[in-house]
XYZ file of C-alpha atoms in Angstrom:
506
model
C -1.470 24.251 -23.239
C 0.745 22.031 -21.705
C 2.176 22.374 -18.875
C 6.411 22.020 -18.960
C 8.989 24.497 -17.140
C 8.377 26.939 -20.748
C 5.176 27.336 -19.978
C 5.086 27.656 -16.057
C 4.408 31.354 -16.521
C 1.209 30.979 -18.746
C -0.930 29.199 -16.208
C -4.261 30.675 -15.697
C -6.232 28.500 -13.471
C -8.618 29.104 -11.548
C -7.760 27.800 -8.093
C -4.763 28.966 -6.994
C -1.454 25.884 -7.407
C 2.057 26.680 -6.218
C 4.412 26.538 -8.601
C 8.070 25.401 -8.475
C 10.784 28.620 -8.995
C 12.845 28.970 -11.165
C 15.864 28.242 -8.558
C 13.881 24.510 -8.031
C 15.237 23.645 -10.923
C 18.276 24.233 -10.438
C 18.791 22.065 -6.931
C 21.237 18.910 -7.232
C 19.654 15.160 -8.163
C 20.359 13.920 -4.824
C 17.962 10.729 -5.431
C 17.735 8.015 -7.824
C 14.549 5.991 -7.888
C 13.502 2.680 -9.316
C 9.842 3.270 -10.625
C 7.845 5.460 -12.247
C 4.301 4.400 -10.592
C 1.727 6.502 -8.999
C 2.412 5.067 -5.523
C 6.270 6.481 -5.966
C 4.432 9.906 -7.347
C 1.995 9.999 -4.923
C 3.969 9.838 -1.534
C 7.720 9.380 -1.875
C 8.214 12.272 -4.460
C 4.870 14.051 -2.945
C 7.268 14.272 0.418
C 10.308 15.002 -1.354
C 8.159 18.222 -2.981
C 6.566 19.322 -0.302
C 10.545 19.698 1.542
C 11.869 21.267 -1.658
C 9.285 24.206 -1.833
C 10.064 24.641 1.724
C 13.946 24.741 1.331
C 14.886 21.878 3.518
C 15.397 18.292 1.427
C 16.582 20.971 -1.696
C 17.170 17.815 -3.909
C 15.662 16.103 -7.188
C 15.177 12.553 -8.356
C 16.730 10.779 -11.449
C 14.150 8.250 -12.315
C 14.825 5.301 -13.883
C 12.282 3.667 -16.243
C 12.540 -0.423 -17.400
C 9.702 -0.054 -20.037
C 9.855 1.858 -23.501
C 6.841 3.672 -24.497
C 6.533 5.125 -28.497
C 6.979 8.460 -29.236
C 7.508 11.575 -26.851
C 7.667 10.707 -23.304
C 5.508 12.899 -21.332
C 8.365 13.195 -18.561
C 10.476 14.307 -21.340
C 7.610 16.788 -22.604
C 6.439 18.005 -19.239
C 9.990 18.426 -17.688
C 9.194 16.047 -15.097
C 6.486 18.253 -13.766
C 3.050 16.583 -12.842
C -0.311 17.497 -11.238
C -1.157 15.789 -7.958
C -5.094 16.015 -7.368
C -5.582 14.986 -3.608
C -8.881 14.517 -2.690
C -10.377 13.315 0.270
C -11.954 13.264 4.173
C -9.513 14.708 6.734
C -11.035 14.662 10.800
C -14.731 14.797 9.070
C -13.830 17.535 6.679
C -13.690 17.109 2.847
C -10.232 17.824 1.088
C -9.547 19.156 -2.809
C -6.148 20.292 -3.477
C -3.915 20.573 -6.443
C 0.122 20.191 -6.170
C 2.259 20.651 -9.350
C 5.125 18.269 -8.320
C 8.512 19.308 -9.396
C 11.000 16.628 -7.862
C 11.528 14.550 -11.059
C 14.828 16.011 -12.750
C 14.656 13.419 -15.569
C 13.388 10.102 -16.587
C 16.284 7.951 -17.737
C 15.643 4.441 -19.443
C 17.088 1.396 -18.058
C 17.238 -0.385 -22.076
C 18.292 2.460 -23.482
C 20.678 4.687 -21.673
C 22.029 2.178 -19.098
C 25.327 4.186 -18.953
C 23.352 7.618 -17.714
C 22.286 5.753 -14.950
C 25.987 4.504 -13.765
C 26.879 7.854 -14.432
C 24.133 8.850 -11.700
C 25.841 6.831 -9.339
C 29.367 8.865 -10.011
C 27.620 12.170 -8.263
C 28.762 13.015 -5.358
C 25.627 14.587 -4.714
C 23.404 11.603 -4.888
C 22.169 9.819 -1.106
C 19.343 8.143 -1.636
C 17.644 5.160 -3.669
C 14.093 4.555 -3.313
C 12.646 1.581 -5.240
C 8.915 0.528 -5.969
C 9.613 -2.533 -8.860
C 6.054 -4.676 -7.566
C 6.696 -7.444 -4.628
C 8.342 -9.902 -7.684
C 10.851 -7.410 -8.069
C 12.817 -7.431 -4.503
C 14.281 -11.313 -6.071
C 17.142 -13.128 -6.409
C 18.150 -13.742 -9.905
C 21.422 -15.821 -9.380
C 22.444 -15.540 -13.310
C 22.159 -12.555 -12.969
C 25.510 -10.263 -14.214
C 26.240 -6.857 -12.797
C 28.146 -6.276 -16.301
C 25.242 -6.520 -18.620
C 23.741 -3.654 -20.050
C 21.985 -3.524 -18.200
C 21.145 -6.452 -15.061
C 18.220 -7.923 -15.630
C 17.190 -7.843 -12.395
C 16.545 -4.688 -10.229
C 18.444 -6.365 -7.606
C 21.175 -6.678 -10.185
C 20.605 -2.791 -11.418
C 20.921 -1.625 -7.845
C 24.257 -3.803 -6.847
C 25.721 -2.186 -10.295
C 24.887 1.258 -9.840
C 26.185 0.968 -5.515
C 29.261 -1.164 -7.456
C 30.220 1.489 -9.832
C 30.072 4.301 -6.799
C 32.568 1.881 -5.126
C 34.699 2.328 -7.794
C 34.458 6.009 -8.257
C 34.936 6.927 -4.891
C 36.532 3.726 -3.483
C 35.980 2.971 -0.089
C 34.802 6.680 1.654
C 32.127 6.070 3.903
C 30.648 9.424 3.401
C 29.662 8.061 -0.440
C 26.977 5.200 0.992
C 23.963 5.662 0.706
C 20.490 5.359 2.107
C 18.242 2.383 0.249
C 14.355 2.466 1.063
C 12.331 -0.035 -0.601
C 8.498 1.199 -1.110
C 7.592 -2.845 -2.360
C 4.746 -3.989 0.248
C 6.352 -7.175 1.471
C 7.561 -7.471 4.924
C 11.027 -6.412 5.988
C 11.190 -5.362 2.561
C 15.012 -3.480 3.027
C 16.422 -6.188 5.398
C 15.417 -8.952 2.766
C 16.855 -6.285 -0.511
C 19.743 -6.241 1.582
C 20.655 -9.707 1.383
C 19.820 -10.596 -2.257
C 22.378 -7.960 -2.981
C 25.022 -9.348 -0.420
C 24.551 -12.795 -2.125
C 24.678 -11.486 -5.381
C 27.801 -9.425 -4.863
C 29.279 -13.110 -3.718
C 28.028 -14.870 -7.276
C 29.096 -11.795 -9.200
C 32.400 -12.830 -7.184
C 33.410 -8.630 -6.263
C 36.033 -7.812 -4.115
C 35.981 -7.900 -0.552
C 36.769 -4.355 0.347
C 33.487 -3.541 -1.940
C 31.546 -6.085 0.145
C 33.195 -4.636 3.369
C 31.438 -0.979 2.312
C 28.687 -2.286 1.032
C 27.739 -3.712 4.489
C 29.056 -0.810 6.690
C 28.345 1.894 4.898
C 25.061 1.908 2.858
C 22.080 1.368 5.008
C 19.089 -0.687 4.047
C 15.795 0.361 5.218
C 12.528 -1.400 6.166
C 9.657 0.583 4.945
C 5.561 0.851 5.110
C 3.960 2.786 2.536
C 0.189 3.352 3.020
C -1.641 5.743 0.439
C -4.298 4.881 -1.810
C -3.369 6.084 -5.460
C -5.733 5.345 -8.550
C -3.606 7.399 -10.689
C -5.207 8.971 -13.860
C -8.410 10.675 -13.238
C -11.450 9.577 -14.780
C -12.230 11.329 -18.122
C -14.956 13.423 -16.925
C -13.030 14.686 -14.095
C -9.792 15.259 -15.981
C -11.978 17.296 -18.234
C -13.060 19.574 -15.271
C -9.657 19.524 -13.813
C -8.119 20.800 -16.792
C -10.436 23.710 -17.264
C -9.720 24.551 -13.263
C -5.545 24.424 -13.818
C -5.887 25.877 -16.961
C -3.101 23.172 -18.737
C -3.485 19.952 -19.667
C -1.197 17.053 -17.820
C -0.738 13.541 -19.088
C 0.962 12.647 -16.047
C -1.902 14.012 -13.742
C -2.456 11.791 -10.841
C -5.062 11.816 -8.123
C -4.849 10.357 -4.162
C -6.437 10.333 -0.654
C -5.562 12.648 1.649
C -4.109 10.125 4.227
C -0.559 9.487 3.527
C 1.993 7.072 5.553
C 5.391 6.305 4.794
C 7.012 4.704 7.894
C 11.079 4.271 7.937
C 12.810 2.315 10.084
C 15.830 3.465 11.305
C 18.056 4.248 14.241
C 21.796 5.480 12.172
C 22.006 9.358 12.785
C 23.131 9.422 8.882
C 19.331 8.049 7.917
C 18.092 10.589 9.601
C 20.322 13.079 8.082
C 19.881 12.056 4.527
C 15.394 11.999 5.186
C 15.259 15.700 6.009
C 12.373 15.504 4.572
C 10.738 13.437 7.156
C 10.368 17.276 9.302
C 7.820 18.631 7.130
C 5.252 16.029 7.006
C 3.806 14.085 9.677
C 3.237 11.460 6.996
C 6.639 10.448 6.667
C 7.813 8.683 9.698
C 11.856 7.465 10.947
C 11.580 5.032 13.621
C 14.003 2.168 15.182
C 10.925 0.159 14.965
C 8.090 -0.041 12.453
C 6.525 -2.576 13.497
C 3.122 -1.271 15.256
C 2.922 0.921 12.036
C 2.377 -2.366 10.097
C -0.030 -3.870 12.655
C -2.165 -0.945 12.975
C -2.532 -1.200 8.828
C -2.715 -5.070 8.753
C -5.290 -4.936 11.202
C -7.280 -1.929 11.202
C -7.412 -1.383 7.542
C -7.143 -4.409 5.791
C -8.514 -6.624 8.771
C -11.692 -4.429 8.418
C -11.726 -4.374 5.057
C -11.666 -8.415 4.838
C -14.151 -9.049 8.136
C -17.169 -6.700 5.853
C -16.492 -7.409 1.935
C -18.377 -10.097 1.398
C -20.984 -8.539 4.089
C -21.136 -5.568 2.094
C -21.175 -6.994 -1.421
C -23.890 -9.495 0.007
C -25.804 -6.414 0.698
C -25.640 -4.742 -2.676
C -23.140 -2.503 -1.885
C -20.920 -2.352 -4.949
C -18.422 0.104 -3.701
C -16.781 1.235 0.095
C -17.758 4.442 0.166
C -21.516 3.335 -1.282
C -21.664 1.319 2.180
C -19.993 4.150 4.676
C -22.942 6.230 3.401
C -25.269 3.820 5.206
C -25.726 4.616 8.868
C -26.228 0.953 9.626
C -23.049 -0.599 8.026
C -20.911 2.655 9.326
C -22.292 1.872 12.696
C -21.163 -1.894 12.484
C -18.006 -1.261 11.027
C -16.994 1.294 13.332
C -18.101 -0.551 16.468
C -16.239 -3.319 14.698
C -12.819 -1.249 14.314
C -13.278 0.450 17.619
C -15.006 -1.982 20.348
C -13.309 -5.321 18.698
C -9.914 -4.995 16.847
C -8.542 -1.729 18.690
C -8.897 -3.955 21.469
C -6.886 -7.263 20.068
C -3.918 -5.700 18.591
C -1.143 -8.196 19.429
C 1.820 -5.171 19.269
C 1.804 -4.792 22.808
C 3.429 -1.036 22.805
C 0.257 -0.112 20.633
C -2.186 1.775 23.418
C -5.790 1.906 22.869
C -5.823 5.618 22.122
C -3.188 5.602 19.403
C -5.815 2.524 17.852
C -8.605 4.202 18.361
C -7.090 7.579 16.244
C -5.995 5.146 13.835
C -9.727 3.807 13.672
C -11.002 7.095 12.982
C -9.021 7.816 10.475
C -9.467 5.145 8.650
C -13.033 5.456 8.549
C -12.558 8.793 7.078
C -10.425 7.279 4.396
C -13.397 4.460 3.490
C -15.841 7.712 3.380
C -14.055 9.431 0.564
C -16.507 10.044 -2.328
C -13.306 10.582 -4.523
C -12.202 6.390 -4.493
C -14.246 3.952 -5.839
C -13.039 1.303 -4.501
C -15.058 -2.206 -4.954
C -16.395 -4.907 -2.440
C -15.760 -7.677 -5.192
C -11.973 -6.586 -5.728
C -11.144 -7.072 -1.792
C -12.235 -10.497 -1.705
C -9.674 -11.472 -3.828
C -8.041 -14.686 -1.812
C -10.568 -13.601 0.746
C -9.271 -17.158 2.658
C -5.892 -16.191 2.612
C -6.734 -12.673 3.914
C -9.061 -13.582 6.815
C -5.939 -16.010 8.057
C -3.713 -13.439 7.881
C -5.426 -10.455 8.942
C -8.191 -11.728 11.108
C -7.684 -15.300 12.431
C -5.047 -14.025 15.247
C -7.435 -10.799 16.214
C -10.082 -13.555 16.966
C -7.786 -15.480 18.760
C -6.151 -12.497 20.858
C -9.862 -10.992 21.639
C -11.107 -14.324 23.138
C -7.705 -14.733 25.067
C -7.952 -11.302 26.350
C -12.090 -10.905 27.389
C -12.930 -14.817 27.402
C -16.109 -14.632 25.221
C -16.715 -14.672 21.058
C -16.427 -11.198 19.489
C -19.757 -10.851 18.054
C -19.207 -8.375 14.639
C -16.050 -10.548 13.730
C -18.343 -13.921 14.449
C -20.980 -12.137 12.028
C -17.716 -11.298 9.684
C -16.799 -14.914 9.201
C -20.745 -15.976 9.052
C -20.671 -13.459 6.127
C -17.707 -15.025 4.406
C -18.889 -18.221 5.069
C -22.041 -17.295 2.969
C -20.098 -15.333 0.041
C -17.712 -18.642 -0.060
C -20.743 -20.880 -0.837
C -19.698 -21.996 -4.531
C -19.858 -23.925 -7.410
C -17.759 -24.376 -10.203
C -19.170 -22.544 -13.216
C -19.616 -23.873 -16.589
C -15.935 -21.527 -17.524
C -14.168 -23.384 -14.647
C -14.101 -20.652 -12.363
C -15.739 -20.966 -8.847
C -18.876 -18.359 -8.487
C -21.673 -17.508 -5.892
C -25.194 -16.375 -6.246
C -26.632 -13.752 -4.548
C -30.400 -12.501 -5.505
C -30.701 -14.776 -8.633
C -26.565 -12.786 -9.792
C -23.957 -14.915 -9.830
C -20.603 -13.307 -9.050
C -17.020 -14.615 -9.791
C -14.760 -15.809 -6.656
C -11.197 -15.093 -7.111
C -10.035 -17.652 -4.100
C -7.881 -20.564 -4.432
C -9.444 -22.139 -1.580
C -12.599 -21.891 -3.279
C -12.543 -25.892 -3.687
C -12.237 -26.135 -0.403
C -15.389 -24.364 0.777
C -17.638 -25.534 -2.416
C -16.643 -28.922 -1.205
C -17.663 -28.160 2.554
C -21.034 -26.818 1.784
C -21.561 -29.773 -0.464
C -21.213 -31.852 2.355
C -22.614 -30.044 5.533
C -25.545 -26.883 6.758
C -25.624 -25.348 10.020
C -23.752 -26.013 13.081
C -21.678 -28.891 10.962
C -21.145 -26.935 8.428
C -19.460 -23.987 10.675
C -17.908 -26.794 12.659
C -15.979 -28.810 9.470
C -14.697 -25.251 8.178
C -13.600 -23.744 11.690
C -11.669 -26.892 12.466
C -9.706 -26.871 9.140
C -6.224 -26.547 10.170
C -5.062 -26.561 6.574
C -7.253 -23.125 6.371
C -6.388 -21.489 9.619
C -3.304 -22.629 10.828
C -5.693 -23.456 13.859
C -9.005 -25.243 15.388
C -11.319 -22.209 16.000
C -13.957 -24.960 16.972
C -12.100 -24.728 20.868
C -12.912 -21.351 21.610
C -16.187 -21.737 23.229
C -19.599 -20.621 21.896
C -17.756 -19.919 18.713
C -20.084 -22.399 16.662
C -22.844 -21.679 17.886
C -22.488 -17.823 17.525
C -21.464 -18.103 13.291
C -23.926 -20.866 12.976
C -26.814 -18.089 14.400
C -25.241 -15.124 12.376
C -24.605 -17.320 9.325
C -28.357 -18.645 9.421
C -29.569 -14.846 9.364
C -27.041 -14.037 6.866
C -28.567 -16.705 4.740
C -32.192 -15.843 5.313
C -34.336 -14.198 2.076
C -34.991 -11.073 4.791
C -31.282 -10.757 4.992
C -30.816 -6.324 4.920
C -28.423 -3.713 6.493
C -31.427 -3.816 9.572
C -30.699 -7.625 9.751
C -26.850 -6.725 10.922
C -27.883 -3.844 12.959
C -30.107 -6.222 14.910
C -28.216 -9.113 14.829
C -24.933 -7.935 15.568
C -26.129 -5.938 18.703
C -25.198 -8.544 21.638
């Protein structure tokens, strides 16, 4: 069977899933979103859900799709509907539950039906835009023409669609609306907001449009933070579908954890994300910003000071290493004892870091996500200057002495980054007598470095790089010294999970 609002009343699983009523069906399309991906399924429209079933948001979402697949759509097929497998570790405790998600009214197609879509934006009903069109999509095209069928851009898509509600319902203030971007660049609804603003100038539109569009639709900065494979594997569909009872080709699984941070301060914002009161996940705040530093740092700092640690090791996957009581133990004392305490959002205190910590490290135990050492260090150059260079820098500013597990961190990139360019032009390590693929584009860099230098000199000629760090790491004292040690241990045949435990433990 599948599942669709005809067949609702046939389900026979065997765990028990809530299921829309028929009156949820019925509720206005008060949203219009730019994406169909699993990251827009798996917290936006998870939120949106979650508020419908408990009578607060009571609103659906018009989709709009750019690609054309063949044959039946399954949003067509299913109605929409979709199964939301969330699986995970919440405060030490292990998480399996099943959502059928009912907030989709409709999928519409951008090539196709471009006129449903204006047509969207003639409903009075409609307050909110959410977009998730990857980081290339939040870009100025300047050729662009609100008055093709459609824009090419989604910059263009959105300016036509808020255009043609300026026209419907002139300019009423009450008719703006509420724009989140879900895209993971910085600022993402400040910068949105000014691509359209200089767009609505080149598509020369009148001035009392431009005079509503800026005072009366309100552009939001956003975080999103939830990991989201998407499909299950085929195994575990298979088991899934014999627990629901239906089968799903829009089935999607996720962590537990879920963050979707809103910044904010107009009383209308608030107003249009009811939603935001029935999940803890979903966050309106006049500032955002120690939301994004807690992520940058804790997360993805962590993440980038242990990859090539952990794939050095022979870990192959995160949750593979968190099941070692050695790496947890360095990791955590990492997270907890180092980068809690360098945070450089002041109004961040220790215990808010410290919860974040934690839960993090329930998010890298999750036996659900397979999530792979070799797929982090992807520009691991770029990421370490981003994520980690200013934690070093804050942590010796603030205690005056080398922190030791991010010292062994950038010994342990050091060794991963020791490569040569392979006989297919790509740059590649060995480890053990395997050779592994780097994905850097600083790799010349470093192959060139450890051409050159071993040791002290060689930690000394990469710290220094300014072109790499935006800084001299050589002046912090001891700092040399301390990688050169680490890195010489990390190098060594005897190199093991007991080698960090031991070395690690000044």
């Amino acid at each position: 069977m599948i599942i669709s609002k005809q067949t609702l009343n046939q389900i026979n699983a065997s765990r028990k899933i809530e299921t829309p009523t028929t009156a949820y069906f019925n509720l206005p399309e008060k949203v219009l979103q730019f994406g169909t991906g699993v990251l827009l399924r798996g917290l936006p429209d998870y939120f949106i859900d979650k508020a419908n079933k408990k009578g607060v948001f009571n609103g659906r979402i018009v989709v709009v799709k750019s690609t054309d697949s063949n044959g039946a759509d399954a949003f067509d097929t299913q109605n929409g509907l979709y199964t939301h497998v969330i699986r995970g570790i919440d405060k030490g405790v292990q998480v399996d539950e099943v959502v059928l998600n009912a907030s989709i009214s409709r999928v519409v197609s951008a090539k196709k039906d471009w006129n449903a879509i204006l047509e969207v934006a003639k409903n009075p009903d409609l307050s909110l835009i959410i977009s998730n069109t990857t980081e290339v999509g939040i870009t100025l095209d300047t050729a662009d023409s609100i008055h093709n069928t459609p824009p090419s851009s989604f910059p263009g898509k959105l300016l036509a669609v808020l255009h043609h509600r300026f026209k419907t319902f002139g300019n009423d203030p009450s008719k703006g609306l509420v724009i989140v971007p879900t895209e993971l660049i910085p600022n993402n609804g400040d910068k949105l907001a000014s691509i359209i603003v200089e767009l609505a100038h080149l598509n020369k539109l009148e001035f009392e449009f431009l005079d509503w569009l800026e005072q009366h639709n309100h552009f939001c900065n956003s975080l999103v933070d939830r990991i989201v494979p998407g499909k299950l594997p085929a195994d575990k569909y298979k088991s899934l579908v014999q627990e629901i009872g239906y089968d799903d080709e829009l089935a999607i699984m996720s962590e537990v954890y879920s963050l979707w941070a809103i910044q904010a301060n107009h009383p209308k914002v608030a107003e249009v994300l009811s939603f935001s009161s029935v999940d803890n996940g979903v966050v309106v705040a006049p500032d955002i910003e120690r939301f994004r530093e807690l992520k940058l740092r804790l997360l993805n700092g962590s993440h980038t000071f242990t990859c090539g640690m952990a794939h050095l090791l022979g870990f192959e996957t995160v949750v593979q290493a968190m099941n070692n009581p050695h790496f947890f133990e360095f990791i955590s004392e990492l997270m907890r004892d180092e980068i809690a305490r360098s945070l450089t959002v002041e109004n961040i205190s220790l215990d808010a870091a410290l919860d974040f910590a934690d839960a993090v490290l329930d998010r890298y135990k999750n036996p659900f996500i397979e999530h792979k050492w070799l797929s982090i260090t992807m520009q691991y150059s770029s990421k370490m200057t981003m994520r980690n260079v200013p934690l070093i820098l804050k942590y010796v500013e603030r205690f005056n002495k080398v922190p030791q597990k991010m010292a062994f961190g950038f010994a342990a990139y050091l060794s991963f980054m020791q490569v040569s360019l392979g006989e297919n032009g790509k740059y590649q390590g060995m480890r053990n007598g395997k050779t592994y693929e780097v994905n850097d584009d600083k790799s010349p860099v470093l192959a060139e470095a450890w051409a050159a230098h071993q040791g002290q000199d060689l930690v000394r000629a990469v710290s220094s790089n300014q072109n790499l760090w935006g800084t001299d790491l050589t002046q912090i004292p001891g700092w040399v010294e301390t990688v050169a040690a680490f890195l010489d241990k990390v190098q060594s045949l005897q190199f093991s999970i007991q080698t960090i435990r031991e070395a690690s433990l000044v």
